[in-house]
Tab-separated table of C-alpha atoms in Angstrom:
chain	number	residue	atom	x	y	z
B	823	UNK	CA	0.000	0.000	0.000
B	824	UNK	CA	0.821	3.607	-0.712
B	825	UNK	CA	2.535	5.196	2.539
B	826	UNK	CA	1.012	7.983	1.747
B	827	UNK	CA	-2.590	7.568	0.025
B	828	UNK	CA	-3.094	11.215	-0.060
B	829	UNK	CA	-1.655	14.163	-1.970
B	830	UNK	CA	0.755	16.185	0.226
B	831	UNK	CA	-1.787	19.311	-0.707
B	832	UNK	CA	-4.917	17.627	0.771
B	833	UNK	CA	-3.139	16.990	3.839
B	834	UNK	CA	-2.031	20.391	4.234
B	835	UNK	CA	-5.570	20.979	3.391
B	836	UNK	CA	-6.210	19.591	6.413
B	837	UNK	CA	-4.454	20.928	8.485
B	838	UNK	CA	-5.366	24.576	7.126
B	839	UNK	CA	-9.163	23.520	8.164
B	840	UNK	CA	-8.185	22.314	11.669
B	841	UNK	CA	-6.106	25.433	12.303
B	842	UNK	CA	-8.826	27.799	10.913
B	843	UNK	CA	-11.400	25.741	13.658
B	844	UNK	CA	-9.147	26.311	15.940
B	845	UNK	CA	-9.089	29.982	15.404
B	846	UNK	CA	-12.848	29.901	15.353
B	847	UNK	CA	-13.245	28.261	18.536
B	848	UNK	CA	-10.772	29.943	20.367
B	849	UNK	CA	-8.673	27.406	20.646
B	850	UNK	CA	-4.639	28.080	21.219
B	851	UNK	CA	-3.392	24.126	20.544
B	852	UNK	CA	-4.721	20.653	20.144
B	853	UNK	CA	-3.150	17.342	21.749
B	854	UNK	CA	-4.537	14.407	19.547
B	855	UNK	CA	-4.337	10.821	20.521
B	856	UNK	CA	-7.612	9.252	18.917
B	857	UNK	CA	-6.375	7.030	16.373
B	858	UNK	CA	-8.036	8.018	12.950
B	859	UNK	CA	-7.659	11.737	13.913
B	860	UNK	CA	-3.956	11.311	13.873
B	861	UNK	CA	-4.337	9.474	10.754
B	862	UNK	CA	-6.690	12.120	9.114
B	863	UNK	CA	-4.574	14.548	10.150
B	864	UNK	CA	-1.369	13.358	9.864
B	865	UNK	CA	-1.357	10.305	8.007
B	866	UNK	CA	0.197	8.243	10.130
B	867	UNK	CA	-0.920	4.549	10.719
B	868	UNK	CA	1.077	3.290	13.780
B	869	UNK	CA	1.046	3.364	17.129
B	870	UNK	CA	2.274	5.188	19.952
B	871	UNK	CA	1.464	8.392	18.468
B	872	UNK	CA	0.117	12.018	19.884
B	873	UNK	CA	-0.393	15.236	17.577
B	874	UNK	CA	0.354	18.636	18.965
B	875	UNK	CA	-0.936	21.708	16.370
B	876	UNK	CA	-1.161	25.142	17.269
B	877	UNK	CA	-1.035	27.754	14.328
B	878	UNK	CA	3.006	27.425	13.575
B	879	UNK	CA	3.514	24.227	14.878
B	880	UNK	CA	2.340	20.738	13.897
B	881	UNK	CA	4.426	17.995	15.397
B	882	UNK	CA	4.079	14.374	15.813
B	883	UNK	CA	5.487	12.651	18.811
B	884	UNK	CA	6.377	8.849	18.840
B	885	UNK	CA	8.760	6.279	19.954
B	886	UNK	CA	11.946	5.913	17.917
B	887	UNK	CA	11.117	2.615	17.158
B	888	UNK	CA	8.338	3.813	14.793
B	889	UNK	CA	9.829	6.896	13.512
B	890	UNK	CA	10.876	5.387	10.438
B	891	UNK	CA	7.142	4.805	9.342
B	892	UNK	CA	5.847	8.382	10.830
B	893	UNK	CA	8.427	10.011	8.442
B	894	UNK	CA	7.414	7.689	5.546
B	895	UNK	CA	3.617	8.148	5.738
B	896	UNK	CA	3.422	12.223	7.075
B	897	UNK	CA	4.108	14.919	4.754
B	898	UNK	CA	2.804	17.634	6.909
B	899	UNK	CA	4.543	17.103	10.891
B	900	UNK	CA	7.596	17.136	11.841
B	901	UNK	CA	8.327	13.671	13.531
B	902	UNK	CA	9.744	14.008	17.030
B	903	UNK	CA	10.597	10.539	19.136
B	904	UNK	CA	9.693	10.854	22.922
B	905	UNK	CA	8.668	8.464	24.969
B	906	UNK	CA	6.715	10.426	27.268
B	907	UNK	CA	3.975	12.538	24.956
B	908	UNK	CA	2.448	14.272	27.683
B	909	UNK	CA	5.699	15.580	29.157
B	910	UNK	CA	7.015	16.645	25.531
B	911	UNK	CA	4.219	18.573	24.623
B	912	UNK	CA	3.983	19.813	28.085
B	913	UNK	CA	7.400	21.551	27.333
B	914	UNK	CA	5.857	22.997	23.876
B	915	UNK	CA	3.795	24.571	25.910
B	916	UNK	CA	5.950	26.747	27.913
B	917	UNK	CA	4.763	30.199	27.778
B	918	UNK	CA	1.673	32.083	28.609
B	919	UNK	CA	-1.174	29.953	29.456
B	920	UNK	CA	-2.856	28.541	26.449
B	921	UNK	CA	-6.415	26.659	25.550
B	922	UNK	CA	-5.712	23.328	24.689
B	923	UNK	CA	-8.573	21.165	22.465
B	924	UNK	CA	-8.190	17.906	23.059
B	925	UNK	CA	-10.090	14.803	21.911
B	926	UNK	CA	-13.688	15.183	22.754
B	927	UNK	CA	-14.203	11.269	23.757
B	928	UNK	CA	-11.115	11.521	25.717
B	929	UNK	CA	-11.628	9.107	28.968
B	930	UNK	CA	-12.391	10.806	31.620
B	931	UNK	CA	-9.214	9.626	34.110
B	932	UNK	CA	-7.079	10.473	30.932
B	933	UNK	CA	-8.391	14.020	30.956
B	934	UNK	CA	-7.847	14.395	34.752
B	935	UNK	CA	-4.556	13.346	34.252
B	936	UNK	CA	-3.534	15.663	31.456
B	937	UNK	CA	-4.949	18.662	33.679
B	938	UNK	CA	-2.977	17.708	36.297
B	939	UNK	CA	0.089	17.174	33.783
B	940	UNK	CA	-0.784	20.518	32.621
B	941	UNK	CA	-1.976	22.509	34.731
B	942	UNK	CA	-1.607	25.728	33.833
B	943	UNK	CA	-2.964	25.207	30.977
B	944	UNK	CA	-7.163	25.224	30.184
B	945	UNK	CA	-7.957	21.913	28.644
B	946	UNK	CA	-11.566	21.330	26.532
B	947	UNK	CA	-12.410	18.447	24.919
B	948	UNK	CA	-12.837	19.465	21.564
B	949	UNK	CA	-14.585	17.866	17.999
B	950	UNK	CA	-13.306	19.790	15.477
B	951	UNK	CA	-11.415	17.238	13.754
B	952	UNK	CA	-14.413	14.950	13.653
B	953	UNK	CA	-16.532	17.630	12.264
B	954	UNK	CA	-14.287	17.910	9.262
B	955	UNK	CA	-13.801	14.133	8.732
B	956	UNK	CA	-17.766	14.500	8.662
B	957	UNK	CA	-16.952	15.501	4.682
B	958	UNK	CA	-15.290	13.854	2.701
B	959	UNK	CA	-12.699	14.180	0.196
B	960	UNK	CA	-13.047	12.452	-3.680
B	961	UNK	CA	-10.087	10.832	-2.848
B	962	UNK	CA	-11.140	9.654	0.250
B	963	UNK	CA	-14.929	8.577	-1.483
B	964	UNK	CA	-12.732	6.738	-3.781
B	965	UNK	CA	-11.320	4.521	-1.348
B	966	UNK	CA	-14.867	4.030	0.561
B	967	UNK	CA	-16.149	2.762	-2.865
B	968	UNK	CA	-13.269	0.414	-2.974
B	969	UNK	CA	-14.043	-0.730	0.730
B	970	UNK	CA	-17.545	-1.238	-0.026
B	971	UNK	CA	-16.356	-3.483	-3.592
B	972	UNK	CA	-14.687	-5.276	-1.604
B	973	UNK	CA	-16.951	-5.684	1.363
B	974	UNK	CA	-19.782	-7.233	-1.303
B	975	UNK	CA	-16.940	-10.021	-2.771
B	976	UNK	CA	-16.352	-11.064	0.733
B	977	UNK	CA	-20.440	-11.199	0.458
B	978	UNK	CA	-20.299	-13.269	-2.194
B	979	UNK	CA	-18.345	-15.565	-1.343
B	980	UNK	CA	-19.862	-16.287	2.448
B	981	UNK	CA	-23.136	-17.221	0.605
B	982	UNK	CA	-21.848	-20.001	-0.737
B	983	UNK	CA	-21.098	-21.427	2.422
B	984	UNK	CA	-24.627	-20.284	4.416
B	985	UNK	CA	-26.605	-23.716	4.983
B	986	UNK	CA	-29.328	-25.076	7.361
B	987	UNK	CA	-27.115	-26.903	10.336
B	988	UNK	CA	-24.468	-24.508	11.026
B	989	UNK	CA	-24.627	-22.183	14.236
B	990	UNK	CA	-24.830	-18.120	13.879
B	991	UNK	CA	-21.248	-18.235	15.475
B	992	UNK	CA	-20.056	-20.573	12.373
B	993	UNK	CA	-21.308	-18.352	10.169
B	994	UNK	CA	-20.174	-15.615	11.621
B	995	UNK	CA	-16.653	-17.733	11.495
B	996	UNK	CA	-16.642	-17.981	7.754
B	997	UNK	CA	-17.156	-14.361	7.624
B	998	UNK	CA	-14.219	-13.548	9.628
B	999	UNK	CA	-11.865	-16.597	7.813
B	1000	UNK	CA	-12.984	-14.720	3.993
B	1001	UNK	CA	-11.974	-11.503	5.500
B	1002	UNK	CA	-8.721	-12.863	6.684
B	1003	UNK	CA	-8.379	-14.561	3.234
B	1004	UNK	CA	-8.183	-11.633	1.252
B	1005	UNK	CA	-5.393	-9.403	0.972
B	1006	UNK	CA	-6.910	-5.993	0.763
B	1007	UNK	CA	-8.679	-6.373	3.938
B	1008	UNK	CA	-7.158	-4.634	6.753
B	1009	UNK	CA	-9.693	-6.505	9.332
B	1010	UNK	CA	-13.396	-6.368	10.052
B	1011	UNK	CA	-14.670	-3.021	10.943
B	1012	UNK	CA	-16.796	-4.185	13.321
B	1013	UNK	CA	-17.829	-7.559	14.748
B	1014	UNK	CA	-20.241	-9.124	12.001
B	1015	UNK	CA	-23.703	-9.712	13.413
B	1016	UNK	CA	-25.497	-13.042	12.157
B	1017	UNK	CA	-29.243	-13.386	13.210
B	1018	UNK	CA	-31.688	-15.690	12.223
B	1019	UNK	CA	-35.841	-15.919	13.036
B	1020	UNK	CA	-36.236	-14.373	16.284
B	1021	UNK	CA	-33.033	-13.990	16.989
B	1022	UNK	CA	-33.318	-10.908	14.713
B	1023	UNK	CA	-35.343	-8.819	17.141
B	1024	UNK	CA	-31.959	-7.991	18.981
B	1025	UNK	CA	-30.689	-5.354	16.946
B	1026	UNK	CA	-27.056	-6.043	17.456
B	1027	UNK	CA	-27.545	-9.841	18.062
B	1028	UNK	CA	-23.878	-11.350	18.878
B	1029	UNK	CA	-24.099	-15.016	16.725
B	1030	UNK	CA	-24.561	-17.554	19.266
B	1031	UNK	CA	-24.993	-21.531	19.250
B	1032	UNK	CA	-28.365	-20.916	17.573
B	1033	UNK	CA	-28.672	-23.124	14.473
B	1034	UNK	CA	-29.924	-21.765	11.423
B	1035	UNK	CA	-33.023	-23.663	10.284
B	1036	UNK	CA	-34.934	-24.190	6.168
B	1037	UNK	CA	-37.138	-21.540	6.170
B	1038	UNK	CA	-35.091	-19.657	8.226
B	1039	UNK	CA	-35.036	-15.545	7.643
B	1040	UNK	CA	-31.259	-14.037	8.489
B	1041	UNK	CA	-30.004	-11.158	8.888
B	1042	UNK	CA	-25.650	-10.928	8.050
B	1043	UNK	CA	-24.517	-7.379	8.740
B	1044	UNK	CA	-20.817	-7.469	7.857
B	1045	UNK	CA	-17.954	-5.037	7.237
B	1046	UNK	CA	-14.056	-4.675	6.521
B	1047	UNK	CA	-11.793	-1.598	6.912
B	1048	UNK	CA	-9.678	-1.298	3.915
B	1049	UNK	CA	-6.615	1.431	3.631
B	1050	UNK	CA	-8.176	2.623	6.968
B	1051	UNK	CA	-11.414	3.180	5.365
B	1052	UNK	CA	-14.741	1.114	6.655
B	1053	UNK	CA	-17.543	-0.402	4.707
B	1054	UNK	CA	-20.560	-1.880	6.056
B	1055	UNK	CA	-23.497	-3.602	4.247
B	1056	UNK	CA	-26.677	-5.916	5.496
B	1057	UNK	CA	-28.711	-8.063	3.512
B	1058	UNK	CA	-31.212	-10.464	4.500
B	1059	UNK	CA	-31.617	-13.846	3.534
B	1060	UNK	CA	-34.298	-17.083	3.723
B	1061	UNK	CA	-32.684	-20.771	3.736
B	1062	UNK	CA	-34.789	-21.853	1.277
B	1063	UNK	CA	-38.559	-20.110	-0.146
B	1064	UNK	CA	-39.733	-17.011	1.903
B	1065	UNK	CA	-43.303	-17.155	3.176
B	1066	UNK	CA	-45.450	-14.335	2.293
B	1067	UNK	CA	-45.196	-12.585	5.491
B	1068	UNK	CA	-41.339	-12.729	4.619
B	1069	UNK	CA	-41.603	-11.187	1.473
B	1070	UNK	CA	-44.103	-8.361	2.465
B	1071	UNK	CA	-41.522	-7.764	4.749
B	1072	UNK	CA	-38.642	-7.791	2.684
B	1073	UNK	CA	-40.681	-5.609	0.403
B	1074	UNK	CA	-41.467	-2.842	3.121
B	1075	UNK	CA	-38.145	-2.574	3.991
B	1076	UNK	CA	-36.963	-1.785	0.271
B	1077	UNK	CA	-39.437	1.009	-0.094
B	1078	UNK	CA	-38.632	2.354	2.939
B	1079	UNK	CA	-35.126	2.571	1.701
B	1080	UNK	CA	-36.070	3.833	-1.404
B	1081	UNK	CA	-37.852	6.586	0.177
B	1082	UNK	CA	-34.468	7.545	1.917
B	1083	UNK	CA	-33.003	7.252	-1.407
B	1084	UNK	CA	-35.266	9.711	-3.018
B	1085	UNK	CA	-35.201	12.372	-0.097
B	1086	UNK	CA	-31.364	12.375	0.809
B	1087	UNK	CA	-29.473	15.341	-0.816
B	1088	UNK	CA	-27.497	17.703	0.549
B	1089	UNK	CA	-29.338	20.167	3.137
B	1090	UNK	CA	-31.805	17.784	4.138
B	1091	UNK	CA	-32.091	17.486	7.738
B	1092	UNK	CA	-31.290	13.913	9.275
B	1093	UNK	CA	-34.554	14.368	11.251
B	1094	UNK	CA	-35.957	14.775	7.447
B	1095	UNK	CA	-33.901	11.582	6.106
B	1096	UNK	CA	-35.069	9.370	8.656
B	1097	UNK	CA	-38.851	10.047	8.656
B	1098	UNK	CA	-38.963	9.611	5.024
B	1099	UNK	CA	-38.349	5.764	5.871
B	1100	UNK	CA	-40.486	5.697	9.564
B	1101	UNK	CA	-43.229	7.057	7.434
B	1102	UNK	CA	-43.113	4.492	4.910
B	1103	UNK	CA	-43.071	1.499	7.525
B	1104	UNK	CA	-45.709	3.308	9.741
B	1105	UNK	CA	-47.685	3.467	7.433
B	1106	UNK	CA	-47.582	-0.059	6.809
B	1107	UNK	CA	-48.549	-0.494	10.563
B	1108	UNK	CA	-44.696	-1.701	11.917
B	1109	UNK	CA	-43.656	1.770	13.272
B	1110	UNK	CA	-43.668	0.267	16.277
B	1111	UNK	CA	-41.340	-2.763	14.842
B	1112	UNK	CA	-38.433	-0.040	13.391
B	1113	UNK	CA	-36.299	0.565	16.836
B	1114	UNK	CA	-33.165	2.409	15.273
B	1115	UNK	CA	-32.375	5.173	13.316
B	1116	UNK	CA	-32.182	5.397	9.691
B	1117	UNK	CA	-28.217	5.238	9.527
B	1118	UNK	CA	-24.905	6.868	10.851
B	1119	UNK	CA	-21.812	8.574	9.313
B	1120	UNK	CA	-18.714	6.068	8.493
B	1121	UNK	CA	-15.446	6.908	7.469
B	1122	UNK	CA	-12.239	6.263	9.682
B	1123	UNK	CA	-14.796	4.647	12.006
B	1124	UNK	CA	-17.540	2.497	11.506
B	1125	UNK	CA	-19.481	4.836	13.588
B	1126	UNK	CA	-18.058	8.348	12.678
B	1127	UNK	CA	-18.467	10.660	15.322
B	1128	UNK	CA	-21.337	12.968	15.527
B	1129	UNK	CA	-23.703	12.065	12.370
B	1130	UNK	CA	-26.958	10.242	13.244
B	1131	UNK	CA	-30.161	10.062	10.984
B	1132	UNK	CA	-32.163	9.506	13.426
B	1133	UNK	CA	-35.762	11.011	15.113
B	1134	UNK	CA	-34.099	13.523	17.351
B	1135	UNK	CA	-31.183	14.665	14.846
B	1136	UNK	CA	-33.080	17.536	14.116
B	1137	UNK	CA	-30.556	20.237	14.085
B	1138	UNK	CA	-28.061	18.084	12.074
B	1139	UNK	CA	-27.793	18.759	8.392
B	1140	UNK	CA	-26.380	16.531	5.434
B	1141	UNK	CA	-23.875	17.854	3.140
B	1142	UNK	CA	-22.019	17.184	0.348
B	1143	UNK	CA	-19.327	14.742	0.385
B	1144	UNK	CA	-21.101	13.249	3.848
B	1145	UNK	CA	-20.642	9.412	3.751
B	1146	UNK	CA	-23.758	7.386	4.939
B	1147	UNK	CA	-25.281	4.228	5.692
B	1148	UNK	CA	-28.978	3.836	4.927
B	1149	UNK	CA	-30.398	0.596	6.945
B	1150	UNK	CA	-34.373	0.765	7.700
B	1151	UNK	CA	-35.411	-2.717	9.795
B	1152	UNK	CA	-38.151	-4.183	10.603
B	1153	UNK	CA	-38.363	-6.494	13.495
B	1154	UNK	CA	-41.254	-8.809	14.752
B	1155	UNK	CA	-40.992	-10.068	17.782
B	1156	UNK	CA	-40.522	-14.146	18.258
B	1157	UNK	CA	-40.512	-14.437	14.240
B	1158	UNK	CA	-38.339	-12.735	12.482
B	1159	UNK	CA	-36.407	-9.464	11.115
B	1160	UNK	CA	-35.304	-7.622	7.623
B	1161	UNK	CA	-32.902	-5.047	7.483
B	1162	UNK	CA	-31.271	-3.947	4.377
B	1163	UNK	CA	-28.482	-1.495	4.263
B	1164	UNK	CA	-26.348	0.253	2.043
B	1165	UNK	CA	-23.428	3.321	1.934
B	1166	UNK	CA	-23.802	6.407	0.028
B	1167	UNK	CA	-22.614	9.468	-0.227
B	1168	UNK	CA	-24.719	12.465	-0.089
B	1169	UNK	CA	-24.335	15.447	-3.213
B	1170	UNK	CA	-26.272	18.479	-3.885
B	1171	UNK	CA	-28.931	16.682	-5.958
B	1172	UNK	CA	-29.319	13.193	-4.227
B	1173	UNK	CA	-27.207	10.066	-3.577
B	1174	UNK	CA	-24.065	8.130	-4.533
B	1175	UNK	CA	-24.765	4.765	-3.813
B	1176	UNK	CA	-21.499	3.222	-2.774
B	1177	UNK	CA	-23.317	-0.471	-2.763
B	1178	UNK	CA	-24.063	-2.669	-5.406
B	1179	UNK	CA	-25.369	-5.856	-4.423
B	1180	UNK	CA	-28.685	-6.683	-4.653
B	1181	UNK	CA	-31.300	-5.490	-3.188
B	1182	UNK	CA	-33.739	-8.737	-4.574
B	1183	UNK	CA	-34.978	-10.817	-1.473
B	1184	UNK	CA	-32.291	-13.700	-1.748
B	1185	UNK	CA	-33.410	-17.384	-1.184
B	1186	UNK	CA	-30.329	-19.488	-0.876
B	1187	UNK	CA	-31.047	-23.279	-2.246
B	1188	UNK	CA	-30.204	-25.739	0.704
């Protein structure tokens, strides 16, 4: 892989947006430890690692051990090896007293600790990295679409090993072996969910010794990060012929999707993006039976910080560039669940779709 997957200008790029936040905010420095902020902001993919940016300064502090890859994969920071982060840019610090952003999900004994470290200093936890990682770059969207290609061959090829008799957790297991089979997967991006009949009505069902039965409905939710980039796609599947209830289902689900589809563009409203779905499904008469939100941000993370579609994300507005997943659900209790989801990216007159595996009800022979 590339060591550096990005032009030298889009970094700097970057880092012109986090320093022009920072000016905005009132912020003096930032200390960044959160994994894919260093590496959207820096570039670099190892580990120890801790950013320190004020408006002349952007520095990234390591061990010596790693150095070597920090000055292969940054163009923008000047690599300095210190064991000791906090105590190094403690000393950078030296001056008036400053307001220093750090990571907003920063754990709690980790931010005590910093203040104490630093205590002349005002420390805020601070999201304006994640707010610009909300956006993303053509270059980046390029390597989400590759993700998301490959996401759909690892897909592929899982079907042809789904079959009445084998647990969740097995199939969950040949996931995890296909993903660990193919070379441009960096790992799963999250742990893959496999849920069949009523086993569905947990949202985030962890596969357990359940066996999969004929006639079975089942939901695979599955995902792989790939040059640091995640995908994530659900489809739901009968072992052997759907009933009609299944396929009514099934059915629902897709227009609710496709309703989503239709209304998504940039300066919707999440709020907006996620009642065009509800309302499809309520009015079907399973409002009741769709217990999520419409989808989430992904990027870096699976989960990118601070983008929900969801009934209360009223104040939240999509953009252009914004990266998506689109996954209305609905679940009956005791009997079984259909979720179908897909990535896209939102532009000024609709939707990228990222995806493109079928959306067709799939019955697997068995």
């Amino acid at each position: 892989m590339n060591d550096r997957p990005f032009e030298p200008r889009e970094m700097q790029a970057r880092l012109d947006a986090v320093r022009r936040w920072m000016a905005d905010n009132e912020r003096d420095a930032l200390y960044v430890t959160h994994p894919p902020n260093v590496r959207y902001l820096s570039g670099f993919r190892g580990e120890p690692a801790a950013l320190f940016v004020d408006h002349d300064r952007a520095i990234l502090i390591t061990h010596d051990r790693s150095s070597r890859w920090a000055r292969a994969q940054t163009s923008t920071f000047e690599v300095i090896c210190d064991p000791d982060p906090v105590v190094h840019a403690g000393k950078l610090m030296e001056g008036p007293a400053l307001r220093i952003g750090v990571d907003h999900h920063i754990p709690h004994t980790t931010l005590l600790s910093l203040r104490g470290a630093w205590n002349r200093h005002t420390l805020e936890p601070s999201d304006g990295i994640e707010s610009l990682r909300r956006i993303k770059s053509e270059a980046e969207i390029a390597i989400l679409r590759d993700s998301q290609a490959i996401n759909e061959r690892i897909f592929r090829r899982v079907l042809e090993h789904i079959r009445p008799g084998m647990t969740e957790r097995a199939a969950q297991g040949v996931m995890l072996a296909e993903m660990a089979a193919d070379e441009a997967v960096d790992g799963p991006s999250f742990t893959p969910i496999v849920a069949s009949a009523g086993n569905a009505w947990e949202i985030h069902h962890q596969p357990d010794s359940t066996v999969l039965r004929q006639g079975d409905m089942v939901i695979l939710d599955l995902g792989v990060m790939h040059a640091g980039y995640a995908s994530d796609m659900t489809r739901t599947i009968c072992l052997g012929p759907a009933t009609d209830a299944m396929r009514e289902i099934h059915s629902l689900v897709g227009r609710a999707q496709q309703a989503a589809f239709d209304a998504i563009r940039h300066g919707i409203s999440a709020y907006a993006a996620d009642a065009a779905a509800r309302s499809v499904i309520e009015a079907a008469g399973h409002g009741s039976a769709f217990t999520h939100g419409l989808g989430h941000g992904i990027g870096l993370e699976t989960h990118d910080a601070g983008l929900r579609m969801s009934p209360s994300a009223r104040d939240t507005e999509l953009r252009n560039g914004m990266a998506v997943t689109v996954e209305p659900g609905v679940y009956l209790e005791d009997r079984f669940g259909v979720r179908t989801e897909d990535v896209v990216i939102v532009r000024e007159d609709g939707i990228d779709n990222l995806t493109t595996f079928t959306h067709e009800l799939i019955e697997l022979p068995t």
